C-alpha positions as CSV (number, residue, x, y, z in Angstrom):
1,X,2.3,16.7,27.7
2,X,0.7,15.4,24.6
3,X,-2.5,13.6,25.3
4,X,-3.5,12.5,21.7
5,X,-2.1,12.9,18.1
6,X,-3.4,15.7,15.9
7,X,-3.1,14.1,12.5
8,X,-3.2,16.4,9.5
9,X,-3.7,20.1,10.4
10,X,-6.3,21.9,8.3
11,X,-6.7,25.7,8.8
12,X,-9.4,27.7,7.2
13,X,-8.3,30.8,5.4
14,X,-10.6,33.0,7.6
15,X,-8.9,31.5,10.8
16,X,-5.4,32.1,9.4
17,X,-6.3,35.6,8.5
18,X,-7.6,36.4,12.1
19,X,-4.6,34.6,13.7
20,X,-2.2,36.7,11.7
21,X,-4.2,40.0,12.4
22,X,-4.0,39.1,16.2
23,X,-0.3,38.3,15.9
24,X,-1.0,34.8,17.3
25,X,0.6,31.6,16.3
26,X,-1.5,28.5,15.6
27,X,1.3,26.3,17.0
28,X,0.7,27.5,20.5
29,X,-3.0,27.0,20.3
30,X,-2.5,23.5,18.9
31,X,0.0,22.7,21.8
32,X,-2.6,23.8,24.3
33,X,-5.3,21.8,22.6
34,X,-3.2,18.7,22.5
35,X,-2.0,19.1,26.2
36,X,-5.6,19.2,27.5
37,X,-6.0,23.0,27.9
38,X,-9.4,23.3,26.2
39,X,-9.5,27.1,26.5
40,X,-12.8,28.9,26.8
41,X,-15.2,25.9,26.8
42,X,-18.0,25.2,29.3
43,X,-17.6,22.6,32.2
44,X,-19.6,20.0,30.2
45,X,-17.4,20.2,27.2
46,X,-14.3,20.0,29.4
47,X,-15.6,16.8,31.0
48,X,-16.4,15.4,27.6
49,X,-12.9,16.4,26.2
50,X,-11.2,14.7,29.1
51,X,-13.1,11.5,28.3
52,X,-12.8,12.0,24.5
53,X,-9.0,12.6,24.6
54,X,-8.5,8.9,25.7
55,X,-11.3,7.4,23.6
56,X,-12.2,7.5,19.9
57,X,-14.4,10.6,20.1
58,X,-13.9,14.2,18.8
59,X,-12.0,16.8,21.0
60,X,-12.9,20.4,20.8
61,X,-11.3,23.6,22.1
62,X,-12.1,27.3,21.8
63,X,-9.5,30.1,22.3
64,X,-10.2,33.9,22.3
65,X,-7.6,35.9,20.5
66,X,-6.4,39.5,21.6
67,X,-8.6,40.8,18.7
68,X,-11.7,39.2,20.2
69,X,-11.9,36.5,17.5
70,X,-12.6,33.0,18.7
71,X,-10.7,30.2,17.2
72,X,-12.1,26.6,17.4
73,X,-9.9,23.6,17.2
74,X,-11.5,20.2,16.5
75,X,-9.7,16.8,16.4
76,X,-11.5,14.0,14.7
77,X,-12.4,10.8,16.5
78,X,-9.8,8.7,14.6
79,X,-7.1,11.4,15.2
80,X,-6.3,11.7,11.6
81,X,-7.4,15.3,11.2
82,X,-7.4,18.5,13.3
83,X,-9.3,21.5,11.9
84,X,-8.6,25.1,13.0
85,X,-11.5,27.5,12.1
86,X,-13.3,30.5,13.4
87,X,-16.0,29.7,16.0
88,X,-18.7,31.3,13.5
89,X,-17.5,28.9,10.8
90,X,-18.7,25.8,12.8
91,X,-22.0,24.6,11.3
92,X,-24.8,24.5,13.9
93,X,-28.1,22.8,12.8
94,X,-31.1,21.5,14.5
95,X,-32.3,18.0,13.8
96,X,-35.4,16.1,14.8
97,X,-35.4,13.4,17.4
98,X,-35.4,10.8,14.6
99,X,-32.4,12.4,12.9
100,X,-30.5,12.7,16.2
101,X,-31.2,9.1,17.0
102,X,-30.1,8.0,13.6
103,X,-26.9,9.9,14.0
104,X,-26.1,8.6,17.5
105,X,-27.4,5.0,16.9
106,X,-24.1,3.5,16.0
107,X,-22.6,4.5,19.4
108,X,-25.4,3.2,21.6
109,X,-23.9,-0.2,22.3
110,X,-20.3,1.0,22.7
111,X,-18.8,1.3,26.1
112,X,-17.6,4.8,25.1
113,X,-21.1,6.1,24.3
114,X,-21.0,9.8,25.4
115,X,-24.7,9.6,26.4
116,X,-23.9,6.9,28.9
117,X,-21.2,9.0,30.5
118,X,-23.5,12.0,30.9
119,X,-26.3,9.8,32.4
120,X,-24.0,8.0,34.9
121,X,-24.5,9.3,38.4
122,X,-21.6,11.1,40.0
123,X,-21.1,10.1,43.6
124,X,-18.3,11.4,45.8
């Protein structure tokens, strides 16, 4: 079952090379991503993806290939673009509290603010 549109598919050359080397097909990974099978992500990312798939927030999946390569699939918040890349191609950078606040500030007043979701108590 498709949960959200993927938009344009962009595959990095390195990801395509590893997929071919592992004899894996990107279509099957995209179908899993789109259906809500997020692959090898932690519980927090799974919860965020479940929420993000129905709101205007990015959705991210990670899949391990038979050759031990990890493929990451990221769909943009507006669903216009889905990128397929190697996990090591994802840029990670530390930011100061001021830079982090600046980056998140536009979402603070939205009902879909991911920080609010994380801070809400969970009662069963």
